[in-house]
C-alpha cells in the first residue's frame, strides 16, 4: 500500500469541496500554492470562468485533472429530452478533452424531474435503460477523443433524483456490456461515500481491476448524517474504513490520485485555508 | 395479483405508524373498529402496557399479528455485550410467541454505539460477522418455539447505526447459510422503503420465494427526502412502484398481509383518524 504521509504527490481536490468559498481561479491558486498536484473541477464552475481561460490557468499552474464533473443525467421524458442530454454529454466530453481531464465523471441521472421535486414518472427500470443507452451513445464519441468515461455509482439514497446506478456491481455490469474488452474507455469513479456500506465492495473492487478504476474519491460518513446530500464528513470524522478501502483499490492495481470531494454545509462555512489545510492533513494521516 | 380494493382482509398496520398519537390499546381499538384484521406492534409499546394484557387485548379484538418489532441489534464491543444481546433476543422470541406473532422481525444492528452517535469502531465486517453469529444462535431457540425469524434488510443509509444487512441478496445469503432446507424458520421482512432502489430486487424476490418471504411492509419514498429515518411517505405520495413490487412478491408465492409502516414526523402530527383512514384508502387504491 502506498505511503501518503510523506508528500502530496497522489492528492487531488475536487473544486466542489470549496465551491462556497473560492471561485475556480482562486481554488486553482490555493491548491498550487500548497503543492497539491491535481484537481477535479465542476462544469458550472468552469463555465462561470470560461473553458479556454481555465484550461490555460490549469496548465500554467502545472495541475493534473483527475476528472471533470460531470456528464450524465441521461433519462428524459421524451425523445427531444433524450437527444438534448446526449448533445450535452458530447459537449462535456469536448470540454474534458480541452481541459486535459483524465476522465469525464458520469452521474447517471434518475427519474426525470425528480431533482426539482416533480418526478415525471416512477419507472426506475426505464430510467436505467435510458442510462445504458445514453452511456452507449456517448462512449463512441468519447472513445474517438480518447476521453475515458467514469460511471459513478451513487448512494441508494440518491437513486430517485440523482443517479439510478447505485452499486459498483451495477456499474461494472454496464462496463462489461459496453466495453467487454476492458479497453480503458469505460470504467468507474469509486467514491467511498456512496459505496462503503456495500457488502459486495471487496469482491467488486477486485472485479473492477486497474482498467476499470478510473478515479477514487474520499470523504467520510458522519454518524448521525443529517442531510441526504450536503452532510458529508471530513476524512477521519466518520466511520468509513478509508485505509482499508484504499488498500483494496491498490491491491486491484489502482495507482492513481486520491481525490477529496466533500459536499458539506458545515465545511462550506469555514475559511478556505482551514478547509484545504485540513484536507491535506487528513490525507496524510487517515486516508 | 390480488385485488385489494374490495375489502381489508390483507391489510395490517404497524403500531409505529401512529405511535405519537395512540397508545397500543387505543391503536388496537382504532384498527379493530375499522375492520383492519392485523397489526404489528413494537416491543417498547408492548412493554409500556404489559405483555399479558396486550396478548389478551389482541386476542379479544380478533387481530392477527403480522410480526413483532423487533429483535436484532446483535453487534457489541465485548463478550458481555454479545451475550446480553442474545438474551434479549430470546426474550423477544418468548414475547412474539406469547403474542402469537407470525414472526419476529430482526433489525440486525450495526456499529456498536453508533445509534447514540458514538460508534465504538468502524469495522462493519466485524459487525456483519456478529450479526450472522447472533442470528444463528437465536435461530435454534426460535425454531424450538416455532417463531420464524424475519431478517429485515435496511436501507444502506442506515448501515452505520441501525442495520448492516442492507440488501435482500445479503439477507438471503444468510438465510441460505443458516437454513439451507428453506424450512420456514428463517426468512426476510421485505420493506419497500429499504429495497425499492435495488437493481437486483426482481431477481432476489424470485430467489426468496414463498418460504423466505415472511412479511411485506409498505410506505413510500418522498422526493425530496429530508431525514434519513423519519421522513417516510404515505403510499402514493412518493416514487415507489408499489403495485409492481407487490406483483413480484405475489408471483414468488407471497400470500400474506400487506403491512403499512410509516415513520414520519409529518404524519405523526396529524390526527390519528385521518392517518388511519388515509392508510386504508391508499391501501385500497395505490398499493
XYZ file of C-alpha atoms in Angstrom:
574
model
C 0.000 0.000 0.000
C 1.323 3.431 -0.883
C 2.570 5.699 1.873
C 0.761 9.041 1.692
C 2.205 10.849 4.690
C 5.480 11.948 3.126
C 4.262 14.169 0.320
C 1.205 15.190 -1.670
C 2.035 13.580 -4.986
C -1.171 11.466 -5.085
C -3.549 14.117 -3.773
C -6.322 15.740 -5.770
C -9.083 18.000 -4.526
C -12.473 18.379 -6.137
C -13.458 22.001 -6.671
C -16.901 21.467 -5.118
C -15.182 20.953 -1.778
C -14.556 24.704 -1.591
C -17.211 25.902 -4.014
C -18.797 28.219 -1.481
C -15.519 29.909 -0.551
C -13.437 30.020 -3.739
C -14.014 30.776 -7.394
C -12.304 28.265 -9.631
C -9.295 30.525 -10.331
C -8.866 31.168 -6.605
C -9.210 27.423 -5.959
C -6.533 26.642 -8.559
C -4.185 29.145 -6.946
C -4.860 27.855 -3.449
C -4.137 24.279 -4.496
C -0.999 25.159 -6.465
C 0.298 27.226 -3.535
C 0.010 24.184 -1.254
C 1.772 21.858 -3.662
C -1.430 19.925 -4.357
C -0.713 18.454 -7.790
C -4.240 17.772 -9.087
C -7.833 18.979 -9.020
C -11.214 17.924 -10.417
C -13.317 20.909 -11.488
C -17.103 21.075 -11.741
C -18.573 22.061 -15.018
C -20.659 25.001 -13.818
C -17.564 26.462 -12.170
C -15.624 26.115 -15.429
C -18.421 27.735 -17.413
C -18.545 30.655 -14.999
C -14.942 31.498 -15.908
C -14.651 30.261 -19.480
C -13.234 26.995 -20.801
C -10.201 28.458 -22.544
C -9.127 30.529 -19.558
C -9.499 27.605 -17.169
C -7.570 25.280 -19.483
C -4.737 27.806 -19.685
C -4.782 28.501 -15.955
C -4.656 24.792 -15.069
C -1.770 24.284 -17.461
C 0.160 27.297 -16.216
C -0.324 26.105 -12.640
C 1.026 22.707 -13.573
C -2.024 20.872 -12.265
C -3.301 17.499 -13.414
C -7.070 16.930 -13.711
C -8.283 13.735 -12.096
C -11.654 14.076 -13.730
C -14.236 16.523 -14.989
C -17.538 16.716 -13.097
C -19.807 15.908 -14.666
C -21.638 14.301 -17.588
C -24.660 12.056 -17.297
C -28.292 12.814 -16.395
C -29.386 10.790 -19.398
C -33.055 9.964 -18.599
C -35.742 12.224 -20.036
C -39.467 12.182 -20.691
C -39.340 12.313 -24.472
C -37.109 11.906 -27.489
C -36.190 15.583 -27.556
C -35.069 15.404 -23.947
C -33.009 12.280 -24.552
C -31.380 13.938 -27.570
C -30.611 17.090 -25.616
C -28.947 15.010 -22.913
C -26.767 13.258 -25.472
C -25.751 16.560 -27.036
C -24.904 17.969 -23.654
C -22.776 14.930 -22.874
C -20.886 15.371 -26.134
C -20.111 18.941 -25.131
C -18.946 17.685 -21.738
C -16.600 15.246 -23.486
C -15.269 18.107 -25.619
C -14.647 20.198 -22.526
C -12.949 17.344 -20.688
C -10.692 16.937 -23.696
C -9.893 20.650 -23.865
C -9.037 20.664 -20.169
C -6.911 17.546 -20.386
C -9.001 15.737 -17.771
C -8.174 12.086 -17.184
C -11.860 11.143 -17.434
C -15.391 12.500 -17.610
C -17.306 11.539 -14.478
C -20.865 10.387 -15.212
C -23.643 10.921 -12.686
C -26.249 8.812 -14.433
C -29.430 10.704 -13.658
C -32.625 9.066 -12.439
C -36.342 9.879 -12.599
C -36.763 12.917 -14.881
C -37.792 15.980 -12.903
C -37.150 14.376 -9.509
C -34.193 16.631 -8.761
C -36.608 19.574 -8.887
C -39.124 17.721 -6.723
C -41.503 16.839 -9.569
C -40.730 13.341 -10.874
C -42.403 12.777 -14.234
C -42.834 9.059 -13.514
C -41.734 6.330 -11.104
C -40.301 3.795 -13.538
C -36.716 3.359 -12.393
C -36.306 0.440 -14.799
C -36.987 2.775 -17.706
C -34.504 5.289 -16.313
C -31.882 2.555 -16.103
C -32.477 1.541 -19.702
C -32.111 5.162 -20.805
C -28.877 5.468 -18.835
C -27.473 2.378 -20.519
C -28.438 3.736 -23.943
C -27.038 7.151 -23.126
C -23.690 5.806 -21.994
C -23.501 3.580 -25.069
C -24.142 6.527 -27.374
C -21.681 8.794 -25.561
C -18.988 6.136 -25.383
C -18.444 6.047 -29.141
C -17.824 9.770 -29.221
C -15.691 9.810 -26.064
C -13.585 6.967 -27.416
C -12.915 8.907 -30.599
C -11.486 11.744 -28.491
C -9.696 9.422 -26.044
C -11.699 10.702 -23.091
C -12.487 7.801 -20.728
C -15.965 7.763 -19.188
C -16.155 7.042 -15.455
C -19.566 5.903 -14.203
C -20.006 6.973 -10.601
C -22.385 4.741 -8.657
C -24.293 6.985 -6.261
C -25.613 6.064 -2.830
C -29.033 4.383 -2.953
C -30.484 7.316 -1.004
C -29.931 9.347 -4.207
C -31.494 6.769 -6.528
C -34.701 8.707 -7.190
C -33.270 12.079 -8.053
C -29.572 11.900 -8.954
C -28.432 8.507 -10.202
C -30.144 5.176 -10.711
C -26.753 3.446 -10.842
C -26.336 2.605 -7.171
C -23.796 -0.162 -6.692
C -20.354 -0.872 -8.031
C -21.616 -4.214 -9.309
C -24.332 -2.494 -11.335
C -21.826 -0.019 -12.812
C -19.414 -2.801 -13.694
C -22.204 -4.774 -15.358
C -22.688 -1.784 -17.658
C -18.951 -1.566 -18.292
C -18.806 -5.255 -19.176
C -21.770 -4.938 -21.524
C -20.474 -1.865 -23.371
C -16.726 -2.392 -23.217
C -16.152 -6.134 -22.896
C -12.506 -5.853 -23.936
C -11.732 -3.645 -20.921
C -10.171 -1.113 -23.249
C -9.887 1.647 -20.656
C -12.506 3.766 -22.435
C -15.171 2.975 -19.814
C -14.823 2.452 -16.090
C -15.947 3.744 -12.727
C -15.330 6.605 -10.346
C -15.401 4.978 -6.934
C -16.470 7.277 -4.114
C -16.253 5.843 -0.605
C -19.268 7.874 0.471
C -21.522 6.107 -1.993
C -20.124 2.611 -1.636
C -18.634 1.991 1.837
C -21.762 0.148 3.055
C -21.821 -2.354 0.180
C -21.449 -5.974 1.371
C -20.014 -6.845 -2.045
C -17.486 -3.990 -2.137
C -14.344 -6.097 -1.704
C -15.272 -8.552 -4.433
C -16.427 -5.858 -6.847
C -13.281 -3.739 -6.450
C -11.243 -6.835 -7.300
C -13.516 -7.452 -10.279
C -13.093 -3.867 -11.479
C -9.340 -4.076 -11.649
C -6.941 -1.458 -12.846
C -8.624 -0.947 -16.234
C -11.980 -0.027 -14.718
C -10.833 2.028 -11.712
C -10.589 5.474 -13.256
C -10.989 7.690 -10.195
C -11.121 7.396 -6.423
C -12.993 9.902 -4.244
C -12.804 10.205 -0.471
C -14.650 11.964 2.332
C -16.383 10.373 5.338
C -19.802 9.216 6.569
C -20.917 11.082 9.681
C -22.940 9.494 12.483
C -25.568 10.811 12.523
C -25.918 12.124 8.972
C -28.408 14.985 8.878
C -28.880 15.584 5.171
C -29.048 13.246 2.196
C -26.762 15.385 0.022
C -24.716 18.003 1.833
C -23.647 16.483 5.131
C -20.517 14.614 4.120
C -17.725 14.454 6.616
C -14.043 15.325 6.523
C -11.890 12.202 6.298
C -11.376 10.858 9.800
C -14.534 12.385 11.261
C -16.794 9.473 10.341
C -16.960 5.699 10.189
C -15.626 4.814 6.730
C -12.612 2.487 6.778
C -10.579 4.683 4.468
C -7.255 2.887 4.623
C -8.925 -0.473 4.190
C -10.837 0.583 1.094
C -7.758 2.245 -0.428
C -5.806 -0.945 0.169
C -8.472 -2.877 -1.749
C -8.133 -0.488 -4.682
C -4.365 -0.616 -4.702
C -4.417 -4.400 -4.479
C -6.621 -4.316 -7.591
C -3.967 -2.232 -9.348
C -5.147 1.317 -8.799
C -2.202 3.707 -8.884
C -3.995 6.993 -9.464
C -4.803 10.017 -7.361
C -6.856 10.159 -4.196
C -9.437 12.896 -4.739
C -11.070 14.700 -1.837
C -14.689 15.583 -2.559
C -16.738 16.917 0.359
C -20.230 18.334 -0.003
C -20.830 19.845 3.405
C -22.848 22.802 4.582
C -20.672 22.765 7.692
C -17.345 22.911 5.842
C -18.677 25.379 3.289
C -18.987 27.928 6.102
C -15.371 27.545 7.292
C -12.441 29.614 5.961
C -10.960 28.192 2.749
C -7.460 27.944 4.217
C -8.684 25.928 7.190
C -10.679 23.661 4.886
C -7.832 22.967 2.469
C -5.204 22.620 5.199
C -7.441 20.101 6.938
C -7.904 18.149 3.705
C -4.126 17.964 3.347
C -3.528 16.969 6.955
C -6.177 14.265 6.911
C -4.955 12.968 3.558
C -1.551 12.440 5.119
C -2.825 10.723 8.243
C -6.151 8.882 7.910
C -6.752 8.277 4.182
C -52.284 -10.347 -8.495
C -54.679 -9.998 -5.607
C -57.342 -7.300 -5.734
C -57.104 -5.121 -2.613
C -59.799 -2.550 -3.294
C -62.797 -4.627 -2.262
C -62.035 -5.262 1.395
C -59.328 -5.066 4.034
C -58.645 -8.747 4.545
C -54.920 -8.482 3.654
C -54.222 -5.213 5.494
C -52.017 -4.872 8.535
C -50.783 -1.690 10.193
C -47.596 -1.366 12.174
C -48.112 0.325 15.531
C -45.198 2.721 14.958
C -47.240 4.373 12.225
C -49.406 6.016 14.908
C -47.026 5.791 17.845
C -47.164 9.503 18.524
C -50.964 9.646 18.576
C -52.135 6.346 20.066
C -51.126 4.094 22.916
C -51.092 0.457 21.889
C -54.536 -0.274 23.400
C -56.004 2.749 21.607
C -54.288 1.639 18.391
C -55.745 -1.864 18.726
C -59.211 -0.409 19.203
C -58.838 2.001 16.306
C -57.777 -0.799 13.961
C -60.471 -3.207 15.120
C -63.119 -0.510 14.723
C -62.110 -0.033 11.098
C -62.152 -3.733 10.290
C -58.381 -3.848 9.897
C -57.644 -7.521 10.603
C -53.957 -7.381 11.610
C -51.308 -5.259 13.301
C -47.581 -5.437 14.050
C -46.730 -3.999 17.470
C -43.406 -2.539 18.583
C -41.792 -4.025 21.614
C -41.456 -0.846 23.659
C -45.145 -0.169 23.138
C -45.995 -3.673 24.335
C -43.756 -3.293 27.392
C -45.402 0.014 28.276
C -48.728 -1.799 28.659
C -47.656 -5.285 29.718
C -47.265 -8.427 27.647
C -50.160 -10.363 29.147
C -52.631 -7.523 28.764
C -51.611 -6.883 25.172
C -51.833 -10.564 24.286
C -55.347 -10.732 25.740
C -56.411 -7.477 24.100
C -55.179 -8.568 20.690
C -56.986 -11.883 21.047
C -60.218 -10.288 22.233
C -60.102 -7.865 19.332
C -59.649 -10.763 16.923
C -56.495 -9.314 15.392
C -53.706 -11.272 13.705
C -50.093 -10.196 14.294
C -48.036 -9.925 11.115
C -44.843 -9.648 13.094
C -43.323 -8.389 16.293
C -40.898 -5.465 16.076
C -38.215 -6.142 16.873
C -35.285 -8.373 17.732
C -31.756 -7.926 16.466
C -29.064 -5.366 17.345
C -26.596 -8.213 17.792
C -23.193 -6.427 17.497
C -21.448 -5.362 20.684
C -17.999 -4.342 21.851
C -17.325 -7.287 24.144
C -18.452 -10.775 25.119
C -20.781 -9.486 27.800
C -22.496 -7.222 25.321
C -22.877 -10.000 22.784
C -24.326 -12.262 25.469
C -26.759 -9.583 26.618
C -27.963 -9.135 23.036
C -28.595 -12.866 22.679
C -30.505 -12.961 25.951
C -32.591 -10.015 24.878
C -33.377 -11.722 21.583
C -34.503 -14.855 23.426
C -36.893 -12.707 25.420
C -38.151 -11.142 22.200
C -38.807 -14.627 20.820
C -40.707 -15.507 24.003
C -42.798 -12.376 23.689
C -43.515 -12.989 19.993
C -44.662 -16.476 20.949
C -46.885 -15.195 23.768
C -48.457 -12.650 21.415
C -48.976 -15.170 18.643
C -46.978 -13.107 16.163
C -46.319 -14.698 12.791
C -42.616 -13.817 13.009
C -40.040 -11.842 14.957
C -38.648 -9.045 12.794
C -34.862 -8.666 13.112
C -33.200 -5.296 12.667
C -29.640 -6.543 12.635
C -27.783 -3.728 14.356
C -24.557 -2.218 13.078
C -21.587 -0.405 14.637
C -21.975 -0.595 18.427
C -22.786 2.803 19.876
C -23.438 4.432 16.510
C -27.143 4.850 17.183
C -26.216 7.131 20.091
C -23.702 8.995 17.926
C -20.614 7.362 19.434
C -19.561 4.390 17.302
C -17.089 2.194 19.193
C -15.324 1.197 15.965
C -15.675 1.348 12.197
C -15.357 -2.333 11.327
C -18.590 -3.137 9.510
C -17.208 -6.538 8.558
C -16.932 -7.442 12.227
C -20.472 -6.218 12.834
C -21.689 -8.415 9.993
C -19.956 -11.455 11.446
C -21.538 -10.781 14.819
C -24.950 -10.448 13.200
C -24.527 -13.776 11.457
C -23.483 -15.430 14.730
C -26.325 -13.776 16.613
C -28.968 -14.923 14.154
C -27.533 -18.439 14.172
C -27.685 -18.590 17.972
C -31.198 -17.148 18.119
C -32.498 -19.376 15.352
C -32.106 -22.575 17.360
C -34.182 -21.148 20.170
C -36.781 -19.570 17.890
C -37.158 -22.805 15.997
C -37.829 -24.665 19.232
C -40.747 -22.302 19.881
C -41.904 -22.234 16.245
C -41.334 -18.482 15.945
C -39.955 -17.676 12.485
C -37.204 -15.036 12.318
C -37.572 -12.387 9.606
C -34.374 -10.530 8.748
C -35.233 -7.022 7.561
C -32.616 -5.567 5.219
C -32.416 -1.849 5.990
C -31.638 0.952 3.553
C -27.885 1.491 3.090
C -28.266 4.986 4.559
C -28.879 3.218 7.892
C -25.916 0.845 7.588
C -23.746 2.568 10.197
C -26.231 2.883 13.022
C -29.214 0.551 12.585
C -28.520 -2.475 10.406
C -25.507 -3.728 8.486
C -27.758 -6.044 6.457
C -28.582 -3.761 3.571
C -29.774 -5.722 0.568
C -32.227 -8.536 0.040
C -29.429 -10.550 -1.545
C -27.308 -10.214 1.584
C -30.217 -11.252 3.828
C -30.990 -14.250 1.628
C -27.348 -15.304 1.683
C -27.642 -15.500 5.473
C -30.885 -17.457 5.177
C -29.292 -19.926 2.792
C -26.287 -20.374 5.079
C -28.301 -20.925 8.265
C -31.428 -22.611 6.924
C -30.437 -24.344 3.682
C -33.528 -26.544 3.716
C -35.814 -23.497 3.498
C -37.723 -24.771 6.484
C -39.685 -21.577 7.049
C -37.875 -20.872 10.317
C -35.788 -18.096 8.774
C -36.695 -15.578 6.113
C -36.989 -11.882 5.389
C -39.254 -8.947 6.098
C -39.266 -7.023 2.844
C -39.906 -3.295 3.223
C -40.281 -1.328 0.011
C -38.711 1.725 1.633
C -35.430 -0.079 2.190
C -35.294 -2.019 -1.056
C -37.110 -0.219 -3.890
C -33.862 1.166 -5.346
C -32.117 -2.216 -5.612
C -31.210 -3.124 -9.203
C -31.351 -6.792 -8.208
C -34.741 -6.594 -6.482
C -36.724 -8.542 -9.084
C -34.286 -11.440 -9.187
C -33.868 -11.590 -5.424
C -37.605 -11.595 -4.700
C -37.921 -14.544 -7.066
C -34.995 -16.208 -5.302
C -36.612 -15.658 -1.896
C -39.790 -17.457 -2.820
C -42.735 -18.169 -0.612
C -40.707 -19.880 2.150
C -38.472 -16.857 2.735
C -40.998 -14.029 2.328
C -42.316 -13.736 5.868
C -43.553 -10.138 5.896
C -44.146 -7.274 3.481
C -44.035 -3.628 4.574
C -45.165 -0.628 2.565
C -44.898 3.144 2.706
C -43.371 5.474 0.089
C -40.147 7.328 -0.778
C -40.631 11.082 -0.892
C -38.806 13.381 -3.304
C -37.035 15.124 -1.723
C -36.498 13.106 1.451
C -35.480 15.431 4.285
C -34.491 13.000 7.032
C -32.703 9.657 6.980
C -35.123 7.995 9.412
C -38.428 9.770 9.943
C -39.462 11.193 6.583
C -41.205 8.234 5.025
C -44.159 8.942 2.806
C -47.756 7.734 2.742
C -48.299 5.200 -0.054
C -48.958 7.100 -3.255
C -47.147 10.258 -2.216
C -43.732 9.127 -3.446
C -41.979 7.301 -6.250
C -42.018 3.643 -5.219
C -43.708 1.358 -7.740
C -45.908 -0.277 -5.112
C -48.134 -2.370 -7.347
C -45.176 -3.580 -9.355
C -43.237 -4.718 -6.288
C -46.299 -6.417 -4.798
C -46.829 -8.246 -8.064
C -43.251 -9.524 -7.849
C -43.894 -10.856 -4.345
C -47.150 -12.495 -5.271
C -45.589 -14.063 -8.336
C -42.991 -15.526 -5.962
C -45.799 -17.038 -3.911
C -46.368 -14.464 -1.198
C -49.948 -14.649 0.052
C -49.589 -12.807 3.364
C -50.610 -9.421 4.664
C -49.542 -6.026 3.388
C -48.301 -4.096 6.417
C -48.255 -0.313 6.476
C -45.272 1.041 8.402
C -44.670 4.781 8.173
C -42.101 6.623 10.283
C -42.958 10.239 9.585
C -42.677 13.382 11.650
C -45.273 14.875 9.320
C -47.851 12.121 9.777
C -47.138 11.839 13.495
C -48.540 15.360 13.892
C -51.834 14.599 12.098
C -54.987 13.303 13.836
C -54.986 9.517 14.286
C -58.299 9.092 12.457
C -57.037 10.982 9.430
C -53.815 8.953 9.449
C -55.505 5.551 9.686
C -58.288 6.427 7.238
C -55.644 7.550 4.748
C -53.708 4.292 5.223
C -56.888 2.346 4.462
C -57.793 4.461 1.440
C -54.322 4.272 -0.061
C -54.119 0.529 0.612
C -57.254 0.090 -1.462
C -56.101 2.253 -4.347
C -52.331 2.519 -4.855
C -50.733 -0.428 -3.015
